[in-house]
Coordinates of C-alpha atoms and ligand atoms in Angstrom, one line a residue:
X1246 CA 107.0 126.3 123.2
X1247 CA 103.7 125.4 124.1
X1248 CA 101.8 122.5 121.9
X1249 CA 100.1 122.9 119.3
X1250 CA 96.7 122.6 120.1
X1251 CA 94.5 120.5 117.6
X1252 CA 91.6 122.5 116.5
X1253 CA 90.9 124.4 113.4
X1254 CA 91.0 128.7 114.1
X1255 CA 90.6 130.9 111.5
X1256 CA 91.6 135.1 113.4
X1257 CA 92.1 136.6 110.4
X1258 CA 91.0 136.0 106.4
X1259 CA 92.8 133.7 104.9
X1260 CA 96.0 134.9 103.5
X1261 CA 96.1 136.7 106.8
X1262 CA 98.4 140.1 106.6
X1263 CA 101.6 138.3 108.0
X1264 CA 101.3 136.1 105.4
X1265 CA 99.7 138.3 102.5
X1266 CA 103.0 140.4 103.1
X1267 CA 105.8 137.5 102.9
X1268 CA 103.7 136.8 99.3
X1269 CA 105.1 140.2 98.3
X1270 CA 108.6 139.4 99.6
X1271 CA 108.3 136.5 97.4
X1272 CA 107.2 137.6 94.4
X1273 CA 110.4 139.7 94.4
X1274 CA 112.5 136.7 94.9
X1275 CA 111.6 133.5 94.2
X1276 CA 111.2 132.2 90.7
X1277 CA 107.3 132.5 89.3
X1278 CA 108.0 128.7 88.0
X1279 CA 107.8 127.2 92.1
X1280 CA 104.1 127.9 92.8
X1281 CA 102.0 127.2 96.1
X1282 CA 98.9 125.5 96.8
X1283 CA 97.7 128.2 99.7
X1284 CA 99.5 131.3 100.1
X1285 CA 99.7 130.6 103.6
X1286 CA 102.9 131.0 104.9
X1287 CA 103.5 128.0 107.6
X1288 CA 104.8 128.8 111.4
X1289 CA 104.6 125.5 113.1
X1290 CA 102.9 121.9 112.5
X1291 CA 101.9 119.3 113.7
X1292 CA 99.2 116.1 114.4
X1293 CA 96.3 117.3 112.3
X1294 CA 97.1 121.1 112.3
X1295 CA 99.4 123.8 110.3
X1296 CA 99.7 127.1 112.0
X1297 CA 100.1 130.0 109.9
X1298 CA 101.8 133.3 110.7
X1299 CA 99.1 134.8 111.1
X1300 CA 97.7 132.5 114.1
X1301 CA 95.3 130.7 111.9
X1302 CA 95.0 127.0 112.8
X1303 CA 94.3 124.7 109.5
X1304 CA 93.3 121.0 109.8
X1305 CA 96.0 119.4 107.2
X1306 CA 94.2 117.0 105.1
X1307 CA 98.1 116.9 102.6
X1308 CA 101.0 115.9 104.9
X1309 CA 103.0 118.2 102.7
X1310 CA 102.2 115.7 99.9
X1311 CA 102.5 112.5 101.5
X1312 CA 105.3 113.0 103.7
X1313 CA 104.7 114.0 107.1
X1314 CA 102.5 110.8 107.3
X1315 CA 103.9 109.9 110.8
X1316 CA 102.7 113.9 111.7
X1317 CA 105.0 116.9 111.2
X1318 CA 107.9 117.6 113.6
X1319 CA 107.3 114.0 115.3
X1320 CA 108.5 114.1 118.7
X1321 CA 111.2 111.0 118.4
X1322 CA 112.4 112.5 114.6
X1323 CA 112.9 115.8 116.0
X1324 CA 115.0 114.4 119.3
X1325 CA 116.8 112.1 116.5
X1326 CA 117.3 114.9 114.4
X1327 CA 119.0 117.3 117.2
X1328 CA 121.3 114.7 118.4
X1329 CA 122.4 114.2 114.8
X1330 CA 123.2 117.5 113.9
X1331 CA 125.0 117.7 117.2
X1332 CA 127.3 115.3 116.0
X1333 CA 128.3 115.4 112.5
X1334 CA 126.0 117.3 109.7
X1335 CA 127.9 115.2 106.7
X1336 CA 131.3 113.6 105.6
X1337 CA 130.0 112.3 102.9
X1338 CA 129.3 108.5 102.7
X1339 CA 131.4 108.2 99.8
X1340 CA 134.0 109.4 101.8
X1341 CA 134.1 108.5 105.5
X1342 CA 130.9 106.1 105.7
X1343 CA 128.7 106.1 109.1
X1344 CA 126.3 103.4 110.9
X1345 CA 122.9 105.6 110.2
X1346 CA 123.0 105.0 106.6
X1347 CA 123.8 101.5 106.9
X1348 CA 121.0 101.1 109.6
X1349 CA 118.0 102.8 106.8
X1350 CA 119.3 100.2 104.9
X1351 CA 119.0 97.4 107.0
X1352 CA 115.4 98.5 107.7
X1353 CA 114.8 98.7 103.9
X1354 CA 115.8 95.6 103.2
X1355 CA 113.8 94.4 106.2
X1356 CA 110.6 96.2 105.7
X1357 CA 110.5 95.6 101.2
X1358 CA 108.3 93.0 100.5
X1359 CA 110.4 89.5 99.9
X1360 CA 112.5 87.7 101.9
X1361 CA 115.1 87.3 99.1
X1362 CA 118.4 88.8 99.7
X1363 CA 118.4 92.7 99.0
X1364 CA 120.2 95.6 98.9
X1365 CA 119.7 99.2 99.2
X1366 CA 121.3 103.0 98.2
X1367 CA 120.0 106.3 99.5
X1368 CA 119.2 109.3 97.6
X1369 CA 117.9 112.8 98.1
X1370 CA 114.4 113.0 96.2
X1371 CA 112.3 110.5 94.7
X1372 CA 113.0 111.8 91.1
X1373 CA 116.8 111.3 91.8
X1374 CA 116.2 107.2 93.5
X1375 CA 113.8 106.4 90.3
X1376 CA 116.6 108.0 88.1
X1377 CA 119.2 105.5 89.7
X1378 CA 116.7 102.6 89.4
X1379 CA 116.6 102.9 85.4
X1380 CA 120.8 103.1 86.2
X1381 CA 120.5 100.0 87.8
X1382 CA 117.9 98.5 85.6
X1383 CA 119.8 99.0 82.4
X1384 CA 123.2 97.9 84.5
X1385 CA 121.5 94.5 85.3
X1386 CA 120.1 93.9 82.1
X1387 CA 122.3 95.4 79.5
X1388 CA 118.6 97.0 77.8
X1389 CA 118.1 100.4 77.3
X1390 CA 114.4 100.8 77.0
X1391 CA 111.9 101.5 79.9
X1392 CA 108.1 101.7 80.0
X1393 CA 106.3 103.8 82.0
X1394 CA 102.6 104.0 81.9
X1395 CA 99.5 106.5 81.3
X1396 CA 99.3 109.3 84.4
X1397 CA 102.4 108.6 85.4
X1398 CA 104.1 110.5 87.8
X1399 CA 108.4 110.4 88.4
X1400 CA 109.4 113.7 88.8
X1401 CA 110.7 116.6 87.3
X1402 CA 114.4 115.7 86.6
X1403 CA 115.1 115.1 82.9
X1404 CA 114.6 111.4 82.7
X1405 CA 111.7 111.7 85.3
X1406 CA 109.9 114.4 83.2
X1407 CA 110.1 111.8 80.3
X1408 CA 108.8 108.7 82.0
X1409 CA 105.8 111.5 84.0
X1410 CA 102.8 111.7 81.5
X1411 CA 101.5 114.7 81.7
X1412 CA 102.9 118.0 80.2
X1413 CA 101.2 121.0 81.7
X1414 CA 102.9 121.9 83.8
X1415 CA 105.5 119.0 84.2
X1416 CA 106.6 119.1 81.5
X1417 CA 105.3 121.5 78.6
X1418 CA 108.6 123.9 77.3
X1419 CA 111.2 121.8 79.2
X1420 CA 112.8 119.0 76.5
X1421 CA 113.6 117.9 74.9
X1422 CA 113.7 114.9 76.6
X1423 CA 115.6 111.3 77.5
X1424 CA 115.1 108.8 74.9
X1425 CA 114.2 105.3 75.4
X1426 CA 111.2 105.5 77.3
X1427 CA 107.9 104.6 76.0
X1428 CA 104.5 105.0 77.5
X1429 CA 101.8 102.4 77.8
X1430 CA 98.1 101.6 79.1
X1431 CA 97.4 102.3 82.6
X1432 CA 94.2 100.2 84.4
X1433 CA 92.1 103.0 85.3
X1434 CA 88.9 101.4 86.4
X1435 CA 86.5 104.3 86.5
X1436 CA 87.6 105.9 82.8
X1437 CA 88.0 102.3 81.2
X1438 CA 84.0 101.4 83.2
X1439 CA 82.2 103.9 81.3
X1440 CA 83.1 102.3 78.0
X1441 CA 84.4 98.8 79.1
X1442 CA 83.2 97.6 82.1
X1443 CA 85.1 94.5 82.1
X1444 CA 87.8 96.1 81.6
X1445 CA 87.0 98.0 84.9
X1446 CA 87.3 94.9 86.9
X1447 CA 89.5 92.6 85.5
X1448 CA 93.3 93.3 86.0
X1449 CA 95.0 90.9 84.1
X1450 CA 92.9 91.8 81.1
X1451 CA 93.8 95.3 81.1
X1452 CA 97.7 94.4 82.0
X1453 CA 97.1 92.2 78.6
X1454 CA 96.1 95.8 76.9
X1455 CA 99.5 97.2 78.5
X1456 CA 101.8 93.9 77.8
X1457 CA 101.0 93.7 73.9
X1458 CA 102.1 97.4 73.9
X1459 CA 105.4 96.2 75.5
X1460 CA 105.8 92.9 73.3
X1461 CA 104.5 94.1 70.1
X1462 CA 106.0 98.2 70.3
X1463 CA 108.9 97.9 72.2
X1464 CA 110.3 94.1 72.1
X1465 CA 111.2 92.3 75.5
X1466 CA 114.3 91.9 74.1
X1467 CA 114.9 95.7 74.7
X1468 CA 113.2 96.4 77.4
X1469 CA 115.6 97.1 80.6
X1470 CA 112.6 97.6 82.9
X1471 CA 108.7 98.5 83.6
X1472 CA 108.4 101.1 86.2
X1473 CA 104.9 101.5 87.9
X1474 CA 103.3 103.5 90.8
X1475 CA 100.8 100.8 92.5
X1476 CA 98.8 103.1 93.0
X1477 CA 98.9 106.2 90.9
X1478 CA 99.3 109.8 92.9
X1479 CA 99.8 112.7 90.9
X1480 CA 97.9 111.2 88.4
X1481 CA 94.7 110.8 89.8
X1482 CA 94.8 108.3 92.8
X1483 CA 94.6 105.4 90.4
X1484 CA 93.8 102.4 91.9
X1485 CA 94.4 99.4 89.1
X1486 CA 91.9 96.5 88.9
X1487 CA 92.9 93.5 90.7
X1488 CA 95.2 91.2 89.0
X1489 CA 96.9 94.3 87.1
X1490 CA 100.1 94.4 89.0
X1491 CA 100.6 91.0 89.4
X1492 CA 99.9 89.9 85.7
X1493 CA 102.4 92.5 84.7
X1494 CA 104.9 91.3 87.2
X1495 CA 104.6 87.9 86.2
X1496 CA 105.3 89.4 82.2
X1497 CA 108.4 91.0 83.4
X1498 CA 109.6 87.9 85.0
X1499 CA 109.6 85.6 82.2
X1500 CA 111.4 88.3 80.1
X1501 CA 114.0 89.2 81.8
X1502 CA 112.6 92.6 82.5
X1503 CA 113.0 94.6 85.5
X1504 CA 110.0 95.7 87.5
X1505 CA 110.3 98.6 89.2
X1506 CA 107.5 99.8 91.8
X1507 CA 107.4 103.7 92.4
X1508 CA 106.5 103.6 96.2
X1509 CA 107.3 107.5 96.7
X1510 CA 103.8 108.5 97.4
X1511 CA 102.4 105.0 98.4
X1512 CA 105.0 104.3 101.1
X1513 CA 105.5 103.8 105.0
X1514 CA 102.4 102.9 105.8
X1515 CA 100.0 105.5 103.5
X1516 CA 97.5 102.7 102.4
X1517 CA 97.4 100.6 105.4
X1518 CA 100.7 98.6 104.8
X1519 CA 104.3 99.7 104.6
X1520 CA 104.0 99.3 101.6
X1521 CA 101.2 99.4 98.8
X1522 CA 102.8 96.6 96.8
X1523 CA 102.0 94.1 99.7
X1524 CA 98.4 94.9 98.8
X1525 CA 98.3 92.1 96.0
X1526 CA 101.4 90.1 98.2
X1527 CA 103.6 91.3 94.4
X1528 CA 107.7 91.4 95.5
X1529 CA 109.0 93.9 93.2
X1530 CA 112.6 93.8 91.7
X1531 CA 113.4 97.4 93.0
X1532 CA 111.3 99.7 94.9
X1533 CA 111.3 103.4 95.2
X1534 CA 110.7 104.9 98.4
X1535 CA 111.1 108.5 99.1
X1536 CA 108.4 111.1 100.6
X1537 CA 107.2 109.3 104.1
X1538 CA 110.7 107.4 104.4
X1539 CA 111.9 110.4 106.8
X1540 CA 109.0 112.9 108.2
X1541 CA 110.4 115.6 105.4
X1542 CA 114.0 115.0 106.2
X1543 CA 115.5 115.0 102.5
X1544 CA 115.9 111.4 101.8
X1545 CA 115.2 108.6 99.2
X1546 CA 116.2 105.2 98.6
X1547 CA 116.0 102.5 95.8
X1548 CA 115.6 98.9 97.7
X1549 CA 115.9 95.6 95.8
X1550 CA 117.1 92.1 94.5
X1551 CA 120.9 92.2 95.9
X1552 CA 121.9 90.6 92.2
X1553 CA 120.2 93.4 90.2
X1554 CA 121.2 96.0 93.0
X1555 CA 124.8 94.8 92.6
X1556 CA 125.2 94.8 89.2
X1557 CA 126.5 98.8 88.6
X1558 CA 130.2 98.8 89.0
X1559 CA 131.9 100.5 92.0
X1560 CA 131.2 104.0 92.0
X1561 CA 128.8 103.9 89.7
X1562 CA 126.1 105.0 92.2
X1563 CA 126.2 107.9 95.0
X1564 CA 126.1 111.4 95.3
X1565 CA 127.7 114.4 97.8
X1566 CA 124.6 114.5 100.0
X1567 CA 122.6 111.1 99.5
X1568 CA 122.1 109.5 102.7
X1569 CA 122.9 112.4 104.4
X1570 CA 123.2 111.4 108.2
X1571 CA 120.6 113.7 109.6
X1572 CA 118.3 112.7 107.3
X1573 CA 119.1 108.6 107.9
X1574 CA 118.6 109.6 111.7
X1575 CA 115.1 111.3 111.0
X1576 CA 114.4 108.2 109.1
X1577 CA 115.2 106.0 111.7
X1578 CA 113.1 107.7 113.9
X1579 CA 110.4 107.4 111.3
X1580 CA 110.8 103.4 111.0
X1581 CA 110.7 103.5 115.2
X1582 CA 107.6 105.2 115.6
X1583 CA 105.8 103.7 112.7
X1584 CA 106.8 100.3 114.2
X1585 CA 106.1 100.9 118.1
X1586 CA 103.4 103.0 118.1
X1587 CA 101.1 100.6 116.1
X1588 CA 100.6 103.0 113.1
X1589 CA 100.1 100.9 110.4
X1590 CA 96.6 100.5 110.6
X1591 CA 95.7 104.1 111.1
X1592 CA 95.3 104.2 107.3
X1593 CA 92.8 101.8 107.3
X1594 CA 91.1 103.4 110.2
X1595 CA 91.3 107.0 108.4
X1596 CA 89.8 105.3 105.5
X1597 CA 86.7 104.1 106.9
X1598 CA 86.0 107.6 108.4
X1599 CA 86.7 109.1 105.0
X1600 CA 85.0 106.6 102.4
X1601 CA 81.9 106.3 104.5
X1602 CA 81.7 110.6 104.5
X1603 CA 82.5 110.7 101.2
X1604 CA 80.1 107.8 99.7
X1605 CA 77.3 109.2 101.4
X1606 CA 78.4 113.1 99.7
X1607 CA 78.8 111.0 96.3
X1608 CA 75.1 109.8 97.1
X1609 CA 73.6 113.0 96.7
X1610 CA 75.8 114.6 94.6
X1611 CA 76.3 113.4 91.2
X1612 CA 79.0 115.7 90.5
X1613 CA 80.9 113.2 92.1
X1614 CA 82.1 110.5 89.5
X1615 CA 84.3 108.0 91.9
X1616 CA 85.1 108.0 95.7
X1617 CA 88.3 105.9 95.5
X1618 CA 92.2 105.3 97.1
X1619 CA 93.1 103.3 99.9
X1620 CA 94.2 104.3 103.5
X1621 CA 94.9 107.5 104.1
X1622 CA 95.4 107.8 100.2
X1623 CA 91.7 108.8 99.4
X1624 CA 90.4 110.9 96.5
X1625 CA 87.4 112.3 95.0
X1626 CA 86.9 112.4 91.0
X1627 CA 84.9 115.7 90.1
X1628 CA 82.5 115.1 86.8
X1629 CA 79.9 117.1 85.0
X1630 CA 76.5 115.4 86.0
X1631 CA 74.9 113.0 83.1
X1632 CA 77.3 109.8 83.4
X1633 CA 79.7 111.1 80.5
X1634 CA 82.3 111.2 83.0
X1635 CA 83.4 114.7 81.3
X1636 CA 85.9 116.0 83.9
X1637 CA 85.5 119.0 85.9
X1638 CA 88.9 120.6 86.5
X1639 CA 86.7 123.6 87.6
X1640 CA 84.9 122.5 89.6
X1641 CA 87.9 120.6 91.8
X1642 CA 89.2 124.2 91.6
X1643 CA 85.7 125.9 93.1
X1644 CA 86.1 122.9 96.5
X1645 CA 89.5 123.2 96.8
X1646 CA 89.6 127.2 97.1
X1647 CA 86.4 127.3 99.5
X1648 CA 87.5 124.8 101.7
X1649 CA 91.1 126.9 101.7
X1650 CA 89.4 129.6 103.0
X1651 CA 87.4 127.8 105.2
X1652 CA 90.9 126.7 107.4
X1653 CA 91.3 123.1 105.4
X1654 CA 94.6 122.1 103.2
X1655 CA 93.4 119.7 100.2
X1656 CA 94.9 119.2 97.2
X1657 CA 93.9 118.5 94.0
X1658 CA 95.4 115.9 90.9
X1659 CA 94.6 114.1 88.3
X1660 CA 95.8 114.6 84.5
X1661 CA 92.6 116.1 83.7
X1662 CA 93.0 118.3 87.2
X1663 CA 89.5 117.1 88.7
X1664 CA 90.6 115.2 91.5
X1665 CA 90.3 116.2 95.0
X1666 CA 93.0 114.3 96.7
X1667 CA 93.2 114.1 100.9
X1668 CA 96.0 112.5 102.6
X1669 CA 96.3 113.5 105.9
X1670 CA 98.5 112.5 108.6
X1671 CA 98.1 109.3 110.4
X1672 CA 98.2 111.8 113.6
X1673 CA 94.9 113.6 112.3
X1674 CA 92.4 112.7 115.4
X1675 CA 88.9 111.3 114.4
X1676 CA 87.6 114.5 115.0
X1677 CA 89.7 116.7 113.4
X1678 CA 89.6 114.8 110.7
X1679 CA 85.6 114.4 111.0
X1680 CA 85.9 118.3 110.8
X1681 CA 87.5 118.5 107.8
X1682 CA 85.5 116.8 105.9
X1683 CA 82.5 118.5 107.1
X1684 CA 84.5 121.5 105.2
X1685 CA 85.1 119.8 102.4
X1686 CA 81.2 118.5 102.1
X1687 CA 80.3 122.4 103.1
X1688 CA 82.2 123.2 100.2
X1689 CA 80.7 121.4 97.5
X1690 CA 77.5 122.8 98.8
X1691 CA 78.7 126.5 98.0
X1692 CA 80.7 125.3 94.8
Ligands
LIG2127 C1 106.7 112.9 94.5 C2 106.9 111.7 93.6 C3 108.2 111.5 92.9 C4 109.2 112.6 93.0 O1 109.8 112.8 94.2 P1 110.6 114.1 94.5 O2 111.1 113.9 95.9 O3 109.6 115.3 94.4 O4 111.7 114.2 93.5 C5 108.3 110.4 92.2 N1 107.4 109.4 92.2 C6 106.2 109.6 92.8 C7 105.2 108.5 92.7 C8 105.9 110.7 93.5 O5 104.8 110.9 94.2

């Protein structure tokens, strides 16, 4: 097959025929409840670009949400991946174990911030690795309460859905659902600025806001653990104000209460570290990695403190297909390339790009309420002019669609749906991803 070559071509409109004619296969088949962002059907990926069916070329500014971070069909994951499923396609680690998944776990325990002892167990999705650690959270502590915080996002499992805040259209017609969990103040510096602005910018005083709600509502005494996203992604790309994480950490410590960081969308190098935690140098008890951890090889993991990881009985953890060994050798793969090819501080590279287009945009634009994110994690909160703040789900709606047609994958977020979100791959070349934002700019000019 000949390489994909990285430029954005649009040959037909977009949904192109091919594609326009697997949308009515689909409506036929699949379930109306599992929607798409483009109706672009997908023939091949790769470094910056998705090729559709059709032959169109579209710069990929979403990494299939976060995962293909190290850029899709990555040449050592794909060799890793072959040889694998050459070999063996499962036994089941429960059954007849093998070195792969031991190996993730080595690397987990290596790459987690902390140099405590750790352990870790693999999963298939991030909703099923946070669900197992609240299992090993409530093991360790013998507590059955767990706070989860405004514009959360989990999953869509049953626990998950009740620890994720928002309900349409996570969660709106599907409980009821778990008891136990309780929801408290997220740091969200640009909503909390336009009525507090020192809440904005002081962490520990907003953490105080979300601590009297765990003392005073819940009782310590209860609580099994706090489970956080260090920075928020379906939510909004909610970056907390310094001193939020760790003042909450610190809280959790001298109660007894586990802290759990939700690392799904943050992880393997999206912000600029491995991991987004090492940001504000916090050691979580547990961490949550998923999405990036395998270049979109099913796989998840929960990574921790080997006394709290330890504490569920024997079998008390696992699952037919966690760990699965194709998936371990993607990851594997993943961890290599990360590691040798110098990627971790693409991010910060992709950022600089990015924020410095996007400022200057914000600049002229006051539909444009907050450039925020970190690394390749960047997004763009959409506001009616007039410094309300008012959201504009619209108008997020309006960008997004023009810049689909115009051959660029964004997504949008945000609880009240106004965000534009961009996480491309760290592949993306400069000018590719130059490109693409040109688009994106282009298309608040026509929105
Ligand atoms: C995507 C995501 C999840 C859920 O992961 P799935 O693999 O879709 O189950 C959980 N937490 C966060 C922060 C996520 O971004």
């Amino acid at each position: 097959m000949t390489a994909l070559e990285q430029s954005r071509q649009l040959v037909t409109e977009i949904p192109g025929p091919r594609s326009r004619e697997l949308a009515g296969r689909r409506t036929e088949n699949v379930a109306r409840g599992v929607s798409s962002v483009m109706p672009v059907y997908c023939r091949r990926a790769g470094g910056g670009i998705v090729e559709d069916v059709d032959g169109n070329r579209l710069i990929d500014l979403g990494s299939g949400i976060a995962v293909t971070t190290i850029g899709n069909a990555s040449p050592r994951v794909v060799d890793a991946v072959a040889a694998a499923v050459g070999e063996f396609t499962h036994t089941c680690f429960m059954v007849t174990p093998y070195e792969g998944y031991v190996a993730v776990c080595e690397h987990l325990n290596r790459l987690t911030p902390g140099n405590h002892p750790k352990r870790s167990a693999l999963f298939n999705s991030g909703a099923e690795a946070v669900e197992n650690a609240v299992k090993i959270a409530r093991a360790h502590t013998g507590r059955q309460a767990v706070a989860a915080f405004d514009h959360a996002y989990h999953g869509r499992t049953n626990l998950t859905m009740a620890l994720t805040a928002k309900s349409m259209p996570y969660k709106s017609g599907f409980g009821p659902f778990a008891p136990e969990v309780y929801r408290v103040p997220m740091s969200y510096p640009y909503r909390d600025g336009l009525t507090d602005p020192e809440l904005a910018k002081n962490g520990a005083l907003a953490a105080e806001r979300a601590i009297t709600v765990l003392d005073k509502q819940i009782g310590a005494a209860n609580l099994a653990a706090v489970i956080i996203e260090p920075i928020q992604g379906e939510g909004g790309f909610i970056v907390p104000a310094p001193g939020f994480l760790p003042t909450l950490l610190a809280w959790c410590r001298d109660n007894g209460v586990v802290f759990i960081a939700d690392e799904v969308q943050t992880g393997f190098a999206r912000t600029g570290n491995m991991f987004a935690c090492e940001d504000e140098g916090i050691e979580p008890d547990l961490i949550v990695t998923a999405k990036g951890i395998a270049d979109g090889m099913p796989l998840a993991a929960v990574t921790g403190r080997a006394d709290i990881m330890d504490a569920p009985h024997a079998s008390g953890l696992g699952g037919t297909y966690g760990g699965n060994p194709v998936a371990c050798a993607a990851a594997l793969a993943t961890i290599e390339t990360l590691e040798m090819d110098g990627m971790l501080g693409r991010a910060n590279e992709i950022w600089a790009i990015a924020s410095e287009r996007l400022n200057a945009l914000a600049a002229t634009d006051d539909r444009i309420g907050d450039v925020r994110g970190r690394g390749a994690m960047i997004a763009i909160e959409l506001v009616r002019p007039g410094g309300s703040g008012a959201p504009d789900a619209d108008l997020a709606k309006r960008v997004s669609t023009a810049a689909h047609a115009a051959g660029v994958i964004v997504l949008t977020c945000g609880t009240f749906g106004n965000i534009l979100r961009l996480l491309p791959p760290l592949t993306i070349s400069d000018d590719l991803l130059r490109e693409g934002l040109d688009v994106l700019a282009g298309a608040f000019g026509e929105s």
